[in-house]
Amino acid sequence: MASPMPHYDLCVIGSGSGNSLLDERFSSMKVALVDKGINGAFGGTCLNVGCIPTKMFVRPADLAAAHVDAQRVDVALTPGRPDWPAIRDRIFGRIDAIAESGKQWRQDNEHITLFQGEGRFTGEKTLGVAGGKLTADRFVIATGSRPRPFEVDVPEGVTVHTSDTVMRLEKLPRSMVIIGGGFIAAEFAHVFSAYGTRVTVINRSSTLLRREDTDVSRRFTQLMSRRMTVRLNQKLVRLEPDEDGQILVITADSSGIEYEYAAEVVLNATGRVPNGDTMNLSAAGVETDPDTGLIVVDEFQRTSADGIFALGDVCSPAQLKHVANHEMRVVQHNLLHPDDLIAANHNAIPHAVFGLPQIAAVGATEQELKEAGRRYVSAVQDYGSVAYGWAMEDRESFCKLLADPDTGQLLGAHILGEQAPVLIQPLIQAMSFGLGVRDMARGQYWIHPALAEVVENALLSLPLADPADGSDAGRA
């Protein structure tokens, strides 16, 4: 006679932000935690192959490239010579230990059963995993996303790396071709070029980071093109092994003309896709968006199936760890307080790109406001217009703000340059709590001569309507 399926009060699928959900308040519940691992490691994408290790590689890259900025202020530095094995082993020596201890911690929790393997629904509130099945009253799907595969076949003898694997290379490659022009491409292009690799970036659109504000994406593309080879308006056609042990990357432009590039390593940085398609969600009655593959959720992070929630990259188009963490806290509350649900707040979601230069943004881009027919005013403040910018001799970085001319509320903020992810935080706060431009600019002290003055001056430069006479600043 077959053994009965184990039943749980709650089943969480995914060990990233989903794992963070399970605090001491769930200790009275019988919980199943299901995780297939990232490259076999516990703890999700951010810890193992995403935000944390990439930024630990970025910091040495910033230092290795410091000689470029030093020249502006009459300091002669030699290009940095990173020790790739030492950097890699220092980073993953720490991260792998955290992942392993996190797994051990969950295995030692008496009320939690850890199932290691891929979970697939076989019916309503029934999950197949690790060669068996389980049922639960409630489920949380937090399975994240994975690198998007190339649209062309990868022939035998050719290895294509993704962000999941490229940080663990045995040795630093002499040459690398990066396919893609988004966050992942920008950050790894900075890292490997700063480490001394000859980098070529190939992008199918006309600029890198095309979803950024147009002024930002254009400037970023110009600056990246000074440091490495950047090829735009080309798409990947095929890959071939080279007799010299390299990989041939063949691309084509819109007219069909082909181009050939050779490199030791090819990095696929064309984006990520949600993992919902691996879970047989239809068997559980969970609806997905046919265009994006994202699980459809309401404002409370509930799916179309009763008792099943979702959070993070598997349902969120933002694909950001801080968004997944916010959604985790919403789901956590709603599981514990089913009669007092709270809604997720997806207003003023910021993001940053840790390339060289850095980029940070929140809210609408200028092109989005134009497409929506929204009235706005804008201001662009160069770093070089404030005292700290003088000290830096920075003639390239800027802060761009967009605001409603009548209400004085910020609609968008975009910063390109050093410390951008830090400088943007007060602007995120202003948008989140409804602080108007005038109050923000004049209602507090701004440290002089800190770089934050570029934000202050951008706020003061916005041509808003005069509340005294009702004048209209009009459209920028």
PDB file of C-alpha atoms in Angstrom, residues 80-294:
ATOM      1  CA  GLY A  80      45.114  47.892 -11.496  1.00  0.00           C
ATOM      2  CA  ARG A  81      46.259  44.284 -11.806  1.00  0.00           C
ATOM      3  CA  PRO A  82      43.551  42.194 -10.141  1.00  0.00           C
ATOM      4  CA  ASP A  83      44.371  38.716  -8.881  1.00  0.00           C
ATOM      5  CA  TRP A  84      41.405  36.853 -10.388  1.00  0.00           C
ATOM      6  CA  PRO A  85      41.725  33.569  -8.460  1.00  0.00           C
ATOM      7  CA  ALA A  86      42.185  35.427  -5.169  1.00  0.00           C
ATOM      8  CA  ILE A  87      39.213  37.717  -5.792  1.00  0.00           C
ATOM      9  CA  ARG A  88      37.000  34.838  -6.928  1.00  0.00           C
ATOM     10  CA  ASP A  89      37.943  32.598  -4.022  1.00  0.00           C
ATOM     11  CA  ARG A  90      37.572  35.370  -1.449  1.00  0.00           C
ATOM     12  CA  ILE A  91      34.070  36.131  -2.719  1.00  0.00           C
ATOM     13  CA  PHE A  92      32.773  32.591  -3.016  1.00  0.00           C
ATOM     14  CA  GLY A  93      34.640  31.411   0.044  1.00  0.00           C
ATOM     15  CA  ARG A  94      32.329  33.716   1.947  1.00  0.00           C
ATOM     16  CA  ILE A  95      29.154  33.241  -0.084  1.00  0.00           C
ATOM     17  CA  ASP A  96      29.326  29.447  -0.319  1.00  0.00           C
ATOM     18  CA  ALA A  97      29.745  29.239   3.448  1.00  0.00           C
ATOM     19  CA  ILE A  98      26.677  31.424   3.984  1.00  0.00           C
ATOM     20  CA  ALA A  99      24.629  29.312   1.556  1.00  0.00           C
ATOM     21  CA  GLU A 100      25.658  26.079   3.254  1.00  0.00           C
ATOM     22  CA  SER A 101      25.002  27.388   6.758  1.00  0.00           C
ATOM     23  CA  GLY A 102      21.595  28.664   5.616  1.00  0.00           C
ATOM     24  CA  LYS A 103      20.700  25.209   4.344  1.00  0.00           C
ATOM     25  CA  GLN A 104      21.905  23.601   7.556  1.00  0.00           C
ATOM     26  CA  TRP A 105      19.869  26.073   9.623  1.00  0.00           C
ATOM     27  CA  ARG A 106      16.695  25.114   7.766  1.00  0.00           C
ATOM     28  CA  GLN A 107      17.435  21.417   8.076  1.00  0.00           C
ATOM     29  CA  ASP A 108      17.830  21.854  11.833  1.00  0.00           C
ATOM     30  CA  ASN A 109      14.432  23.613  12.212  1.00  0.00           C
ATOM     31  CA  GLU A 110      12.086  21.029  13.694  1.00  0.00           C
ATOM     32  CA  HIS A 111       8.952  22.498  12.139  1.00  0.00           C
ATOM     33  CA  ILE A 112      10.467  22.877   8.635  1.00  0.00           C
ATOM     34  CA  THR A 113      11.137  20.035   6.190  1.00  0.00           C
ATOM     35  CA  LEU A 114      13.587  20.924   3.414  1.00  0.00           C
ATOM     36  CA  PHE A 115      12.987  19.207   0.069  1.00  0.00           C
ATOM     37  CA  GLN A 116      15.878  19.606  -2.364  1.00  0.00           C
ATOM     38  CA  GLY A 117      14.690  19.334  -5.931  1.00  0.00           C
ATOM     39  CA  GLU A 118      12.519  20.994  -8.554  1.00  0.00           C
ATOM     40  CA  GLY A 119       8.876  21.349  -7.595  1.00  0.00           C
ATOM     41  CA  ARG A 120       6.110  20.783 -10.156  1.00  0.00           C
ATOM     42  CA  PHE A 121       2.400  20.890  -9.446  1.00  0.00           C
ATOM     43  CA  THR A 122       0.523  17.699 -10.214  1.00  0.00           C
ATOM     44  CA  GLY A 123      -2.893  18.905  -9.119  1.00  0.00           C
ATOM     45  CA  GLU A 124      -4.739  21.343  -6.898  1.00  0.00           C
ATOM     46  CA  LYS A 125      -2.435  22.160  -3.956  1.00  0.00           C
ATOM     47  CA  THR A 126      -0.355  19.082  -4.760  1.00  0.00           C
ATOM     48  CA  LEU A 127       3.332  19.344  -5.557  1.00  0.00           C
ATOM     49  CA  GLY A 128       5.672  16.741  -6.940  1.00  0.00           C
ATOM     50  CA  VAL A 129       9.225  17.014  -5.637  1.00  0.00           C
ATOM     51  CA  ALA A 130      12.243  14.787  -4.910  1.00  0.00           C
ATOM     52  CA  GLY A 131      10.563  11.688  -6.320  1.00  0.00           C
ATOM     53  CA  GLY A 132       7.414  12.077  -4.245  1.00  0.00           C
ATOM     54  CA  LYS A 133       4.443  14.339  -3.658  1.00  0.00           C
ATOM     55  CA  LEU A 134       3.199  16.644  -0.927  1.00  0.00           C
ATOM     56  CA  THR A 135       0.101  18.683  -0.245  1.00  0.00           C
ATOM     57  CA  ALA A 136      -0.368  21.904   1.697  1.00  0.00           C
ATOM     58  CA  ASP A 137      -3.122  24.265   2.761  1.00  0.00           C
ATOM     59  CA  ARG A 138      -1.226  27.242   1.381  1.00  0.00           C
ATOM     60  CA  PHE A 139       1.661  27.731  -1.026  1.00  0.00           C
ATOM     61  CA  VAL A 140       4.108  30.543  -1.730  1.00  0.00           C
ATOM     62  CA  ILE A 141       5.789  30.464  -5.147  1.00  0.00           C
ATOM     63  CA  ALA A 142       9.126  32.286  -5.025  1.00  0.00           C
ATOM     64  CA  THR A 143      11.114  30.427  -7.675  1.00  0.00           C
ATOM     65  CA  GLY A 144      12.663  33.511  -9.294  1.00  0.00           C
ATOM     66  CA  SER A 145      14.049  33.639 -12.812  1.00  0.00           C
ATOM     67  CA  ARG A 146      16.849  32.203 -14.932  1.00  0.00           C
ATOM     68  CA  PRO A 147      19.086  33.503 -17.737  1.00  0.00           C
ATOM     69  CA  ARG A 148      17.294  33.814 -21.066  1.00  0.00           C
ATOM     70  CA  PRO A 149      18.756  31.326 -23.572  1.00  0.00           C
ATOM     71  CA  PHE A 150      20.090  32.422 -26.938  1.00  0.00           C
ATOM     72  CA  GLU A 151      17.654  32.288 -29.839  1.00  0.00           C
ATOM     73  CA  VAL A 152      20.302  30.452 -31.883  1.00  0.00           C
ATOM     74  CA  ASP A 153      21.599  26.943 -31.353  1.00  0.00           C
ATOM     75  CA  VAL A 154      24.850  26.512 -29.438  1.00  0.00           C
ATOM     76  CA  PRO A 155      26.945  23.957 -31.353  1.00  0.00           C
ATOM     77  CA  GLU A 156      28.890  21.150 -29.757  1.00  0.00           C
ATOM     78  CA  GLY A 157      32.272  22.294 -28.537  1.00  0.00           C
ATOM     79  CA  VAL A 158      31.086  25.832 -27.733  1.00  0.00           C
ATOM     80  CA  THR A 159      30.506  26.905 -24.135  1.00  0.00           C
ATOM     81  CA  VAL A 160      28.303  29.921 -23.501  1.00  0.00           C
ATOM     82  CA  HIS A 161      28.465  31.438 -20.049  1.00  0.00           C
ATOM     83  CA  THR A 162      25.730  33.309 -18.199  1.00  0.00           C
ATOM     84  CA  SER A 163      25.760  35.328 -14.995  1.00  0.00           C
ATOM     85  CA  ASP A 164      25.221  31.974 -13.236  1.00  0.00           C
ATOM     86  CA  THR A 165      28.631  30.666 -14.288  1.00  0.00           C
ATOM     87  CA  VAL A 166      30.938  33.439 -15.490  1.00  0.00           C
ATOM     88  CA  MET A 167      32.049  34.528 -12.009  1.00  0.00           C
ATOM     89  CA  ARG A 168      33.573  31.115 -11.321  1.00  0.00           C
ATOM     90  CA  LEU A 169      35.884  30.964 -14.345  1.00  0.00           C
ATOM     91  CA  GLU A 170      39.143  29.142 -13.645  1.00  0.00           C
ATOM     92  CA  LYS A 171      41.214  31.953 -15.092  1.00  0.00           C
ATOM     93  CA  LEU A 172      40.692  35.508 -16.279  1.00  0.00           C
ATOM     94  CA  PRO A 173      40.019  35.412 -20.027  1.00  0.00           C
ATOM     95  CA  ARG A 174      42.114  37.512 -22.376  1.00  0.00           C
ATOM     96  CA  SER A 175      39.043  38.297 -24.490  1.00  0.00           C
ATOM     97  CA  MET A 176      35.280  38.197 -24.027  1.00  0.00           C
ATOM     98  CA  VAL A 177      32.246  38.893 -26.195  1.00  0.00           C
ATOM     99  CA  ILE A 178      29.155  39.972 -24.270  1.00  0.00           C
ATOM    100  CA  ILE A 179      25.821  39.651 -26.047  1.00  0.00           C
ATOM    101  CA  GLY A 180      23.254  42.081 -24.642  1.00  0.00           C
ATOM    102  CA  GLY A 181      22.969  45.685 -23.554  1.00  0.00           C
ATOM    103  CA  GLY A 182      21.125  45.683 -20.236  1.00  0.00           C
ATOM    104  CA  PHE A 183      22.073  45.688 -16.537  1.00  0.00           C
ATOM    105  CA  ILE A 184      23.962  42.399 -16.628  1.00  0.00           C
ATOM    106  CA  ALA A 185      25.929  43.304 -19.752  1.00  0.00           C
ATOM    107  CA  ALA A 186      26.855  46.733 -18.391  1.00  0.00           C
ATOM    108  CA  GLU A 187      28.115  45.452 -15.049  1.00  0.00           C
ATOM    109  CA  PHE A 188      30.122  42.515 -16.372  1.00  0.00           C
ATOM    110  CA  ALA A 189      31.581  44.641 -19.160  1.00  0.00           C
ATOM    111  CA  HIS A 190      32.877  47.011 -16.487  1.00  0.00           C
ATOM    112  CA  VAL A 191      34.228  44.198 -14.316  1.00  0.00           C
ATOM    113  CA  PHE A 192      36.099  42.271 -16.983  1.00  0.00           C
ATOM    114  CA  SER A 193      37.408  45.297 -18.898  1.00  0.00           C
ATOM    115  CA  ALA A 194      38.720  46.793 -15.645  1.00  0.00           C
ATOM    116  CA  TYR A 195      40.404  43.469 -14.862  1.00  0.00           C
ATOM    117  CA  GLY A 196      42.243  43.599 -18.192  1.00  0.00           C
ATOM    118  CA  THR A 197      40.060  41.458 -20.454  1.00  0.00           C
ATOM    119  CA  ARG A 198      39.543  42.739 -24.005  1.00  0.00           C
ATOM    120  CA  VAL A 199      35.759  43.147 -24.018  1.00  0.00           C
ATOM    121  CA  THR A 200      33.413  43.482 -26.985  1.00  0.00           C
ATOM    122  CA  VAL A 201      29.753  44.279 -26.290  1.00  0.00           C
ATOM    123  CA  ILE A 202      27.230  43.440 -29.012  1.00  0.00           C
ATOM    124  CA  ASN A 203      23.725  44.834 -28.704  1.00  0.00           C
ATOM    125  CA  ARG A 204      20.773  44.555 -31.051  1.00  0.00           C
ATOM    126  CA  SER A 205      19.390  48.048 -30.270  1.00  0.00           C
ATOM    127  CA  SER A 206      20.895  51.476 -30.979  1.00  0.00           C
ATOM    128  CA  THR A 207      22.009  52.208 -27.391  1.00  0.00           C
ATOM    129  CA  LEU A 208      23.003  50.330 -24.276  1.00  0.00           C
ATOM    130  CA  LEU A 209      20.524  50.378 -21.375  1.00  0.00           C
ATOM    131  CA  ARG A 210      17.775  51.425 -23.770  1.00  0.00           C
ATOM    132  CA  ARG A 211      15.090  51.386 -21.076  1.00  0.00           C
ATOM    133  CA  GLU A 212      16.835  54.157 -19.161  1.00  0.00           C
ATOM    134  CA  ASP A 213      16.029  57.794 -19.794  1.00  0.00           C
ATOM    135  CA  THR A 214      17.296  58.614 -23.279  1.00  0.00           C
ATOM    136  CA  ASP A 215      19.837  61.153 -22.013  1.00  0.00           C
ATOM    137  CA  VAL A 216      21.253  58.532 -19.657  1.00  0.00           C
ATOM    138  CA  SER A 217      21.408  55.674 -22.145  1.00  0.00           C
ATOM    139  CA  ARG A 218      23.071  57.853 -24.794  1.00  0.00           C
ATOM    140  CA  ARG A 219      25.704  59.198 -22.425  1.00  0.00           C
ATOM    141  CA  PHE A 220      26.366  55.761 -20.961  1.00  0.00           C
ATOM    142  CA  THR A 221      26.815  54.269 -24.427  1.00  0.00           C
ATOM    143  CA  GLN A 222      29.283  57.006 -25.352  1.00  0.00           C
ATOM    144  CA  LEU A 223      31.346  56.486 -22.206  1.00  0.00           C
ATOM    145  CA  MET A 224      31.363  52.682 -22.492  1.00  0.00           C
ATOM    146  CA  SER A 225      32.495  52.971 -26.098  1.00  0.00           C
ATOM    147  CA  ARG A 226      35.639  54.779 -24.926  1.00  0.00           C
ATOM    148  CA  ARG A 227      36.652  51.876 -22.696  1.00  0.00           C
ATOM    149  CA  MET A 228      35.832  48.885 -24.890  1.00  0.00           C
ATOM    150  CA  THR A 229      34.479  47.854 -28.265  1.00  0.00           C
ATOM    151  CA  VAL A 230      30.731  48.425 -28.488  1.00  0.00           C
ATOM    152  CA  ARG A 231      28.799  47.265 -31.536  1.00  0.00           C
ATOM    153  CA  LEU A 232      25.185  48.392 -31.862  1.00  0.00           C
ATOM    154  CA  ASN A 233      22.270  47.390 -34.117  1.00  0.00           C
ATOM    155  CA  GLN A 234      23.646  43.881 -34.549  1.00  0.00           C
ATOM    156  CA  LYS A 235      21.987  40.593 -33.643  1.00  0.00           C
ATOM    157  CA  LEU A 236      23.535  37.207 -33.022  1.00  0.00           C
ATOM    158  CA  VAL A 237      23.310  34.883 -36.044  1.00  0.00           C
ATOM    159  CA  ARG A 238      25.413  31.881 -35.039  1.00  0.00           C
ATOM    160  CA  LEU A 239      28.309  30.619 -32.947  1.00  0.00           C
ATOM    161  CA  GLU A 240      31.187  28.502 -34.188  1.00  0.00           C
ATOM    162  CA  PRO A 241      34.250  26.908 -32.568  1.00  0.00           C
ATOM    163  CA  ASP A 242      37.578  28.347 -33.698  1.00  0.00           C
ATOM    164  CA  GLU A 243      40.623  26.241 -34.577  1.00  0.00           C
ATOM    165  CA  ASP A 244      42.616  28.260 -32.028  1.00  0.00           C
ATOM    166  CA  GLY A 245      40.268  27.260 -29.213  1.00  0.00           C
ATOM    167  CA  GLN A 246      38.337  30.516 -29.314  1.00  0.00           C
ATOM    168  CA  ILE A 247      34.682  31.018 -30.139  1.00  0.00           C
ATOM    169  CA  LEU A 248      33.561  32.796 -33.293  1.00  0.00           C
ATOM    170  CA  VAL A 249      30.536  35.048 -32.805  1.00  0.00           C
ATOM    171  CA  ILE A 250      28.802  35.920 -36.062  1.00  0.00           C
ATOM    172  CA  THR A 251      26.315  38.786 -36.070  1.00  0.00           C
ATOM    173  CA  ALA A 252      24.307  40.641 -38.690  1.00  0.00           C
ATOM    174  CA  ASP A 253      22.957  44.162 -39.021  1.00  0.00           C
ATOM    175  CA  SER A 254      19.534  45.136 -40.334  1.00  0.00           C
ATOM    176  CA  SER A 255      20.711  44.915 -43.943  1.00  0.00           C
ATOM    177  CA  GLY A 256      21.998  41.371 -43.489  1.00  0.00           C
ATOM    178  CA  ILE A 257      25.707  42.204 -43.552  1.00  0.00           C
ATOM    179  CA  GLU A 258      27.560  39.775 -41.297  1.00  0.00           C
ATOM    180  CA  TYR A 259      30.344  40.543 -38.818  1.00  0.00           C
ATOM    181  CA  GLU A 260      32.676  38.144 -37.031  1.00  0.00           C
ATOM    182  CA  TYR A 261      34.240  38.399 -33.570  1.00  0.00           C
ATOM    183  CA  ALA A 262      36.521  35.929 -31.823  1.00  0.00           C
ATOM    184  CA  ALA A 263      36.924  35.552 -28.063  1.00  0.00           C
ATOM    185  CA  GLU A 264      37.944  33.061 -25.393  1.00  0.00           C
ATOM    186  CA  VAL A 265      34.658  33.522 -23.521  1.00  0.00           C
ATOM    187  CA  VAL A 266      31.138  34.358 -24.673  1.00  0.00           C
ATOM    188  CA  LEU A 267      28.721  35.759 -22.098  1.00  0.00           C
ATOM    189  CA  ASN A 268      24.984  35.630 -22.707  1.00  0.00           C
ATOM    190  CA  ALA A 269      23.588  38.758 -21.025  1.00  0.00           C
ATOM    191  CA  THR A 270      20.303  39.005 -22.915  1.00  0.00           C
ATOM    192  CA  GLY A 271      18.087  39.076 -19.839  1.00  0.00           C
ATOM    193  CA  ARG A 272      16.174  36.690 -17.597  1.00  0.00           C
ATOM    194  CA  VAL A 273      12.904  34.776 -17.824  1.00  0.00           C
ATOM    195  CA  PRO A 274      10.568  33.830 -14.957  1.00  0.00           C
ATOM    196  CA  ASN A 275      10.672  30.213 -13.767  1.00  0.00           C
ATOM    197  CA  GLY A 276       6.920  29.697 -13.670  1.00  0.00           C
ATOM    198  CA  ASP A 277       6.986  27.733 -16.926  1.00  0.00           C
ATOM    199  CA  THR A 278       8.927  24.930 -15.230  1.00  0.00           C
ATOM    200  CA  MET A 279       6.267  24.279 -12.567  1.00  0.00           C
ATOM    201  CA  ASN A 280       3.189  22.986 -14.424  1.00  0.00           C
ATOM    202  CA  LEU A 281       1.217  25.850 -12.890  1.00  0.00           C
ATOM    203  CA  SER A 282      -1.943  25.115 -14.843  1.00  0.00           C
ATOM    204  CA  ALA A 283      -2.386  21.906 -12.832  1.00  0.00           C
ATOM    205  CA  ALA A 284      -2.737  24.051  -9.713  1.00  0.00           C
ATOM    206  CA  GLY A 285      -4.997  26.607 -11.383  1.00  0.00           C
ATOM    207  CA  VAL A 286      -2.334  29.342 -11.313  1.00  0.00           C
ATOM    208  CA  GLU A 287      -2.686  31.807 -14.184  1.00  0.00           C
ATOM    209  CA  THR A 288       0.303  33.262 -16.032  1.00  0.00           C
ATOM    210  CA  ASP A 289       0.564  36.184 -18.444  1.00  0.00           C
ATOM    211  CA  PRO A 290       0.798  34.718 -21.961  1.00  0.00           C
ATOM    212  CA  ASP A 291       3.154  37.478 -23.150  1.00  0.00           C
ATOM    213  CA  THR A 292       5.621  37.642 -20.265  1.00  0.00           C
ATOM    214  CA  GLY A 293       5.273  34.262 -18.576  1.00  0.00           C
ATOM    215  CA  LEU A 294       4.876  36.039 -15.218  1.00  0.00           C
TER     216      LEU A 294
END
